Amino acid sequence: MTRSLLSKTMKTDILPVNGESLKRAKEIILNGGTVAFPTETVYGLGANAFDGEAVEKIYKIKGRPQDNPLIVHVHSGYDISALVDEIPDYAKTLSKKFLPGPLTMIYKSKGKVSKAVSCGLDTLAIRIPSHNGAQEFLKFVNLPVCAPSANVSKHVSPVSAEHVYADLNGRIELILDGGKSEGGIESTVLDCTGEIPVILRSGLITREQIESTVGKCGVCDMKDGAPARSPGMKYKHYSPNCSTQLFSYGEMEKAVEEYAAQSAKGVRVYIMCDSETAEKTGVENILDLGSGESEIASNLYSKLREGEDVAQLIIAIAPEKQDGVMVGVMNRLTKACKSQ
Ligand code: AMP
Ligand code: MG
């Protein structure tokens, strides 16, 4: 990262979503700047997708790898056929059922947005968020807004305006505050360019839900030469600024032993797990993810951020349930706890 990237030069305002702040947001976007905005999954850092220089700013501000393409966000009334071609019938069915919502769909691009959005791929990822604040912002600017999560690259994604501020204070002008992002993990990314839809990134809309709507749904396995298909998935991601270890549910005892051994050495260690597991471990320092898959997903990033403030080491114990939304949670947890 260059020095200019790290220098903090501007004042960053946090404003609730209202007429005044939307006017300011639109002015920034039309002038080639970036604005952080709330969605139901995580906060996004948005720029005008038609403006190549503005798009480049996103990569610089975040320190994001140049080969990790961005998702374009539009409001629910936007005609996406202006941006993409070849929308298959299954994609229309899925759109009707799940949009607006936490599902990103990839189509053949018409090449109308800046090349920097898709990093040279001939496809475009489109998302229609359901969050009211996101819808208001996107309607007001009435442009395709490309946006990754509004955090420094590789750090934990932000689910509140305060999280965005902690990462990007001084690097962006405006954060629209729409409260906590209740979904808590990023959208499901679905490749809709083939015969059947294929999940490139798991999220809140599950494989089971897609299959029960359109019959078939593939999942891109990273071992299968997938990096070319889903460039973002190969990177370390979502990591707190402290050490981490991940244990499976079956290794709970081992995790508790490790907690005791590290505590005895004077390390500030916390166990992160769901409420039921927390009770079973009986340890004192807990980052409690709550109960049930929605709550666990919703709390994951807040607890990772809380953890990095209080702990030198977070020991995560995976949830017992491994299907549905937990596929997405496990994907984030595994990446957060990866050593590089
Ligand atoms: P982020 O915005 O950080 O949540 O990441 C966006 C995700 O969408 C990454 O995993 C990207 O690889 C993926 N993505 C965006 N556009 C495309 C595309 N055109 N083809 C494949 N994956 C994409
Ligand atoms: Mg991200």
Coordinates of C-alpha atoms and ligand atoms in Angstrom, one line a residue:
M1 CA 0.0 0.0 0.0
T2 CA 1.4 3.4 -0.9
R3 CA 1.9 6.1 1.7
S4 CA -0.8 8.4 0.2
L5 CA -3.4 5.6 0.7
L6 CA -2.7 5.5 4.4
S7 CA -2.7 9.2 5.0
K8 CA -5.9 10.3 6.5
T9 CA -6.9 13.6 4.9
M10 CA -10.6 14.1 5.0
K11 CA -13.2 14.5 7.6
T12 CA -15.6 11.6 7.6
D13 CA -19.2 12.4 8.5
I14 CA -21.7 9.8 9.8
L15 CA -25.3 10.9 9.0
P16 CA -28.6 9.2 9.2
V17 CA -30.3 8.4 5.9
N18 CA -32.6 11.5 5.2
G19 CA -33.3 14.1 2.6
E20 CA -30.2 16.2 3.5
S21 CA -27.7 13.3 3.7
L22 CA -29.0 11.7 0.4
K23 CA -28.5 15.0 -1.4
R24 CA -24.9 15.1 -0.1
A25 CA -24.4 11.4 -1.0
K26 CA -25.6 12.0 -4.6
E27 CA -23.4 15.0 -5.0
I28 CA -20.4 12.9 -3.9
I29 CA -21.2 10.0 -6.2
L30 CA -21.8 12.4 -9.2
N31 CA -18.5 14.0 -8.5
G32 CA -16.6 10.7 -8.6
G33 CA -16.4 10.1 -4.9
T34 CA -17.3 7.2 -2.7
V35 CA -20.1 6.9 -0.1
A36 CA -20.5 4.1 2.5
F37 CA -24.1 2.9 2.8
P38 CA -26.1 0.3 4.8
T39 CA -27.5 -2.9 3.4
E40 CA -29.2 -5.9 5.0
T41 CA -26.0 -7.9 4.7
V42 CA -23.0 -5.6 5.5
Y43 CA -22.2 -2.0 4.8
G44 CA -21.0 -1.2 1.3
L45 CA -18.5 1.4 -0.1
G46 CA -20.2 2.7 -3.2
A47 CA -19.1 4.5 -6.4
N48 CA -20.7 5.3 -9.7
A49 CA -20.1 2.1 -11.8
F50 CA -19.9 4.2 -15.0
D51 CA -17.0 6.3 -13.7
G52 CA -13.7 4.4 -14.0
E53 CA -11.7 6.8 -11.8
A54 CA -14.3 6.6 -9.1
V55 CA -14.3 2.7 -9.3
E56 CA -10.5 2.7 -9.0
K57 CA -10.8 4.8 -5.8
I58 CA -12.6 1.9 -4.1
Y59 CA -9.7 -0.5 -4.7
K60 CA -7.2 2.1 -3.4
I61 CA -9.2 3.1 -0.3
K62 CA -9.7 -0.5 0.7
G63 CA -6.3 -1.8 -0.5
R64 CA -8.3 -4.4 -2.4
P65 CA -6.6 -6.7 -4.9
Q66 CA -7.1 -5.5 -8.5
D67 CA -8.4 -8.9 -9.6
N68 CA -11.3 -9.1 -7.2
P69 CA -14.4 -7.8 -9.1
L70 CA -17.1 -5.6 -7.6
I71 CA -20.9 -6.1 -7.3
V72 CA -23.1 -3.5 -8.9
H73 CA -26.1 -2.4 -6.7
V74 CA -29.3 -1.0 -8.1
H75 CA -32.7 -0.1 -6.7
S76 CA -35.7 -2.4 -7.3
G77 CA -37.1 -0.4 -10.1
Y78 CA -33.9 -0.3 -12.1
D79 CA -34.0 -2.0 -15.5
I80 CA -31.0 -4.4 -15.4
S81 CA -31.4 -5.3 -19.0
A82 CA -29.6 -2.0 -19.7
L83 CA -26.5 -3.5 -18.1
V84 CA -26.7 -7.3 -18.8
D85 CA -27.7 -9.8 -21.5
E86 CA -29.0 -13.3 -21.5
I87 CA -31.1 -13.5 -18.4
P88 CA -32.2 -17.2 -18.2
D89 CA -35.7 -18.2 -17.0
Y90 CA -34.4 -19.7 -13.8
A91 CA -32.8 -16.4 -12.9
K92 CA -36.1 -14.6 -13.5
T93 CA -37.9 -17.1 -11.2
L94 CA -35.2 -16.6 -8.5
S95 CA -35.3 -12.8 -8.9
K96 CA -39.1 -12.9 -8.3
K97 CA -38.8 -15.0 -5.2
F98 CA -35.7 -13.5 -3.5
L99 CA -35.2 -9.9 -4.7
P100 CA -34.8 -7.4 -3.3
G101 CA -32.7 -9.4 -0.9
P102 CA -29.3 -10.8 -0.1
L103 CA -28.7 -12.6 -3.5
T104 CA -26.2 -11.4 -6.1
M105 CA -26.7 -12.7 -9.6
I106 CA -24.0 -12.8 -12.3
Y107 CA -24.9 -12.3 -16.0
K108 CA -23.2 -11.6 -19.3
S109 CA -22.2 -8.0 -19.2
K110 CA -23.2 -5.5 -21.9
G111 CA -20.0 -3.7 -21.2
K112 CA -21.8 -0.5 -20.2
V113 CA -20.1 0.0 -16.8
S114 CA -16.4 0.7 -16.3
K115 CA -14.1 -2.2 -17.0
A116 CA -12.6 -1.8 -13.6
V117 CA -15.9 -3.1 -12.0
S118 CA -15.5 -6.7 -13.3
C119 CA -11.7 -6.6 -13.5
G120 CA -11.8 -7.5 -17.2
L121 CA -14.3 -10.4 -16.9
D122 CA -17.1 -10.4 -19.5
T123 CA -19.7 -10.9 -16.7
L124 CA -21.4 -8.5 -14.2
A125 CA -22.6 -9.2 -10.7
I126 CA -25.8 -7.4 -9.8
R127 CA -27.5 -7.0 -6.5
I128 CA -30.8 -5.4 -5.4
P129 CA -30.6 -4.9 -1.6
S130 CA -33.7 -4.9 0.5
H131 CA -32.5 -2.5 3.2
N132 CA -34.7 0.6 3.2
G133 CA -31.6 2.9 3.5
A134 CA -29.9 1.2 0.6
Q135 CA -33.0 1.4 -1.6
E136 CA -33.5 5.1 -0.8
F137 CA -29.8 5.9 -1.6
L138 CA -29.9 3.8 -4.8
K139 CA -33.2 5.4 -6.0
F140 CA -31.9 8.9 -5.2
V141 CA -28.7 8.5 -7.2
N142 CA -30.5 6.4 -9.8
L143 CA -27.2 4.9 -11.1
P144 CA -25.6 1.5 -10.8
V145 CA -23.4 1.8 -7.7
C146 CA -20.6 -0.7 -7.5
A147 CA -19.7 -1.6 -3.9
P148 CA -17.6 -4.0 -2.0
S149 CA -17.9 -4.2 1.8
A150 CA -16.8 -0.9 3.4
N151 CA -13.8 -2.2 5.4
V152 CA -10.1 -2.3 4.9
S153 CA -9.4 -5.3 2.6
K154 CA -9.0 -8.6 4.5
H155 CA -10.4 -7.1 7.8
V156 CA -13.8 -8.1 9.3
S157 CA -16.7 -6.8 7.2
P158 CA -18.6 -3.9 8.8
V159 CA -22.2 -4.3 10.1
S160 CA -22.6 -0.8 11.6
A161 CA -21.6 2.7 10.7
E162 CA -19.2 2.7 13.6
H163 CA -17.4 -0.3 12.1
V164 CA -17.0 1.5 8.8
Y165 CA -15.7 4.6 10.7
A166 CA -13.2 2.5 12.6
D167 CA -11.7 1.2 9.3
L168 CA -12.1 4.2 6.8
N169 CA -12.1 7.3 9.0
G170 CA -10.2 10.0 7.0
R171 CA -10.4 8.1 3.7
I172 CA -14.0 8.7 2.8
E173 CA -16.3 11.7 3.2
L174 CA -19.6 10.2 4.1
I175 CA -21.1 7.2 5.9
L176 CA -24.9 6.9 5.7
D177 CA -26.0 5.3 8.9
G178 CA -28.9 2.8 8.6
G179 CA -28.3 1.0 11.9
K180 CA -27.1 -2.6 12.3
S181 CA -27.0 -4.8 9.2
E182 CA -29.2 -7.6 10.5
G183 CA -28.2 -10.2 7.9
G184 CA -24.7 -10.1 9.1
I185 CA -22.8 -12.0 6.3
E186 CA -22.3 -11.0 2.6
S187 CA -24.8 -11.9 -0.1
T188 CA -25.0 -15.3 -1.8
V189 CA -23.2 -14.9 -5.1
L190 CA -24.9 -16.9 -7.9
D191 CA -23.5 -17.5 -11.4
C192 CA -26.4 -17.3 -13.8
T193 CA -24.5 -17.6 -17.0
G194 CA -24.9 -21.4 -17.4
E195 CA -27.6 -24.0 -17.8
I196 CA -28.2 -24.1 -14.0
P197 CA -27.4 -21.6 -11.3
V198 CA -24.1 -22.1 -9.5
I199 CA -23.2 -20.7 -6.1
L200 CA -19.8 -19.0 -6.1
R201 CA -20.1 -17.7 -2.5
S202 CA -22.5 -19.0 0.1
G203 CA -24.7 -16.6 2.1
L204 CA -28.1 -16.0 3.5
I205 CA -30.0 -17.4 0.5
T206 CA -29.1 -21.0 0.7
R207 CA -28.5 -23.8 -1.8
E208 CA -31.6 -25.5 -0.3
Q209 CA -33.8 -22.5 -1.0
I210 CA -32.5 -22.1 -4.5
E211 CA -32.9 -25.8 -5.3
S212 CA -36.5 -25.8 -3.9
T213 CA -37.3 -22.9 -6.2
V214 CA -35.7 -23.9 -9.5
G215 CA -34.8 -27.6 -9.1
K216 CA -31.0 -27.6 -9.6
C217 CA -28.2 -25.5 -8.1
G218 CA -24.5 -26.2 -8.3
V219 CA -21.8 -25.1 -5.9
C220 CA -18.4 -24.0 -7.2
D221 CA -15.8 -26.0 -5.3
M222 CA -12.6 -24.0 -4.8
K223 CA -10.5 -27.0 -5.5
D224 CA -11.9 -27.2 -9.0
G225 CA -9.9 -24.4 -10.6
A226 CA -12.6 -22.0 -9.3
P227 CA -10.4 -19.0 -8.5
A228 CA -10.8 -17.9 -12.1
R229 CA -14.5 -18.1 -11.8
S230 CA -14.8 -16.4 -8.4
P231 CA -11.6 -14.4 -8.0
G232 CA -12.6 -13.0 -4.6
M233 CA -12.9 -16.4 -2.9
K234 CA -9.1 -17.2 -3.0
Y235 CA -8.2 -14.4 -0.6
K236 CA -7.8 -14.3 3.1
H237 CA -10.7 -12.4 4.4
Y238 CA -12.8 -11.3 7.4
S239 CA -9.9 -11.5 9.8
P240 CA -9.7 -9.8 13.2
N241 CA -6.5 -8.1 14.3
C242 CA -5.6 -10.8 16.8
S243 CA -4.6 -14.5 16.7
T244 CA -7.3 -17.0 15.9
Q245 CA -7.8 -20.7 16.1
L246 CA -10.8 -22.7 14.8
F247 CA -12.0 -26.0 16.3
S248 CA -14.8 -28.1 14.9
Y249 CA -17.8 -28.8 17.1
G250 CA -16.5 -32.3 17.9
E251 CA -13.3 -30.8 19.1
M252 CA -14.9 -28.8 21.9
E253 CA -12.9 -30.4 24.6
K254 CA -9.7 -29.7 22.8
A255 CA -10.7 -26.1 22.4
V256 CA -11.4 -25.8 26.2
E257 CA -8.0 -27.4 26.9
E258 CA -6.3 -24.9 24.6
Y259 CA -8.2 -22.0 26.3
A260 CA -6.9 -23.2 29.7
A261 CA -3.4 -23.7 28.5
Q262 CA -3.2 -20.2 26.9
S263 CA -4.9 -18.5 29.9
A264 CA -2.3 -20.2 32.2
K265 CA 0.4 -18.6 30.0
G266 CA -1.2 -15.2 30.6
V267 CA -2.7 -14.9 27.1
R268 CA -6.0 -13.0 27.0
V269 CA -8.1 -15.6 25.3
Y270 CA -11.8 -15.7 24.5
I271 CA -13.9 -18.6 23.1
M272 CA -16.3 -17.6 20.3
C273 CA -19.3 -20.0 19.9
D274 CA -23.1 -20.2 20.0
S275 CA -24.9 -19.9 23.3
E276 CA -25.6 -23.6 23.8
T277 CA -21.9 -24.4 23.3
A278 CA -20.9 -21.5 25.5
E279 CA -22.8 -23.1 28.4
K280 CA -21.2 -26.5 27.8
T281 CA -17.7 -25.1 27.8
G282 CA -18.2 -23.4 31.2
V283 CA -15.4 -20.9 30.5
E284 CA -15.5 -17.3 31.6
N285 CA -14.4 -15.3 28.5
I286 CA -17.0 -15.9 25.9
L287 CA -17.9 -14.1 22.6
D288 CA -21.5 -15.4 22.4
L289 CA -22.9 -15.7 18.9
G290 CA -26.4 -16.4 20.1
S291 CA -28.7 -19.2 19.1
G292 CA -30.0 -20.4 15.7
E293 CA -28.6 -19.8 12.3
S294 CA -29.9 -16.3 11.6
E295 CA -28.7 -15.0 14.9
I296 CA -25.3 -16.6 14.6
A297 CA -24.8 -15.1 11.1
S298 CA -26.1 -11.7 12.3
N299 CA -23.6 -11.6 15.2
L300 CA -20.5 -13.1 13.6
Y301 CA -18.8 -10.0 12.4
S302 CA -19.7 -7.9 15.5
K303 CA -18.3 -10.6 17.7
L304 CA -15.1 -10.9 15.7
R305 CA -14.7 -7.1 16.0
E306 CA -15.5 -7.1 19.7
G307 CA -13.0 -10.0 20.1
E308 CA -10.1 -8.1 18.5
D309 CA -10.7 -5.3 21.0
V310 CA -10.5 -7.5 24.1
A311 CA -8.6 -10.7 23.2
Q312 CA -5.1 -11.6 22.1
L313 CA -6.4 -14.9 20.9
I314 CA -9.9 -15.9 19.8
I315 CA -10.7 -19.6 19.9
A316 CA -13.7 -20.3 17.7
I317 CA -15.8 -23.4 18.0
A318 CA -17.8 -24.2 14.9
P319 CA -21.5 -24.6 15.2
E320 CA -22.8 -28.2 15.2
K321 CA -25.2 -27.5 12.3
Q322 CA -23.3 -27.3 9.1
D323 CA -26.0 -26.9 6.4
G324 CA -28.2 -24.0 5.3
V325 CA -26.9 -20.5 6.3
M326 CA -24.2 -22.3 8.3
V327 CA -22.4 -23.1 5.1
G328 CA -21.9 -19.3 4.6
V329 CA -21.0 -18.8 8.3
M330 CA -18.4 -21.6 8.1
N331 CA -16.9 -20.1 4.9
R332 CA -16.4 -16.8 6.8
L333 CA -15.2 -18.4 10.0
T334 CA -12.6 -20.6 8.2
K335 CA -11.2 -17.5 6.3
A336 CA -11.2 -15.4 9.4
C337 CA -9.1 -18.0 11.1
K338 CA -6.7 -18.8 8.2
S339 CA -3.1 -18.1 9.0
Q340 CA -2.4 -16.1 5.8
Ligands
AMP1 P1 -17.3 -8.3 -1.8 O1 -17.8 -7.1 -2.6 O2 -16.0 -8.0 -1.1 O3 -18.3 -8.8 -0.9 O4 -16.9 -9.4 -2.9 C1 -17.7 -9.6 -4.0 C2 -17.6 -11.0 -4.4 O5 -18.3 -11.2 -5.7 C3 -16.2 -11.6 -4.6 O6 -16.2 -12.9 -4.1 C4 -16.1 -11.6 -6.1 O7 -15.2 -12.5 -6.6 C5 -17.5 -11.9 -6.6 N1 -17.8 -11.3 -7.9 C6 -18.1 -10.0 -8.3 N2 -18.3 -9.9 -9.6 C7 -18.0 -11.1 -10.1 C8 -18.0 -11.6 -11.4 N3 -18.3 -10.8 -12.5 N4 -17.8 -12.9 -11.6 C9 -17.5 -13.7 -10.5 N5 -17.5 -13.3 -9.3 C10 -17.7 -12.0 -9.1
MG2 MG -15.6 -7.8 1.3

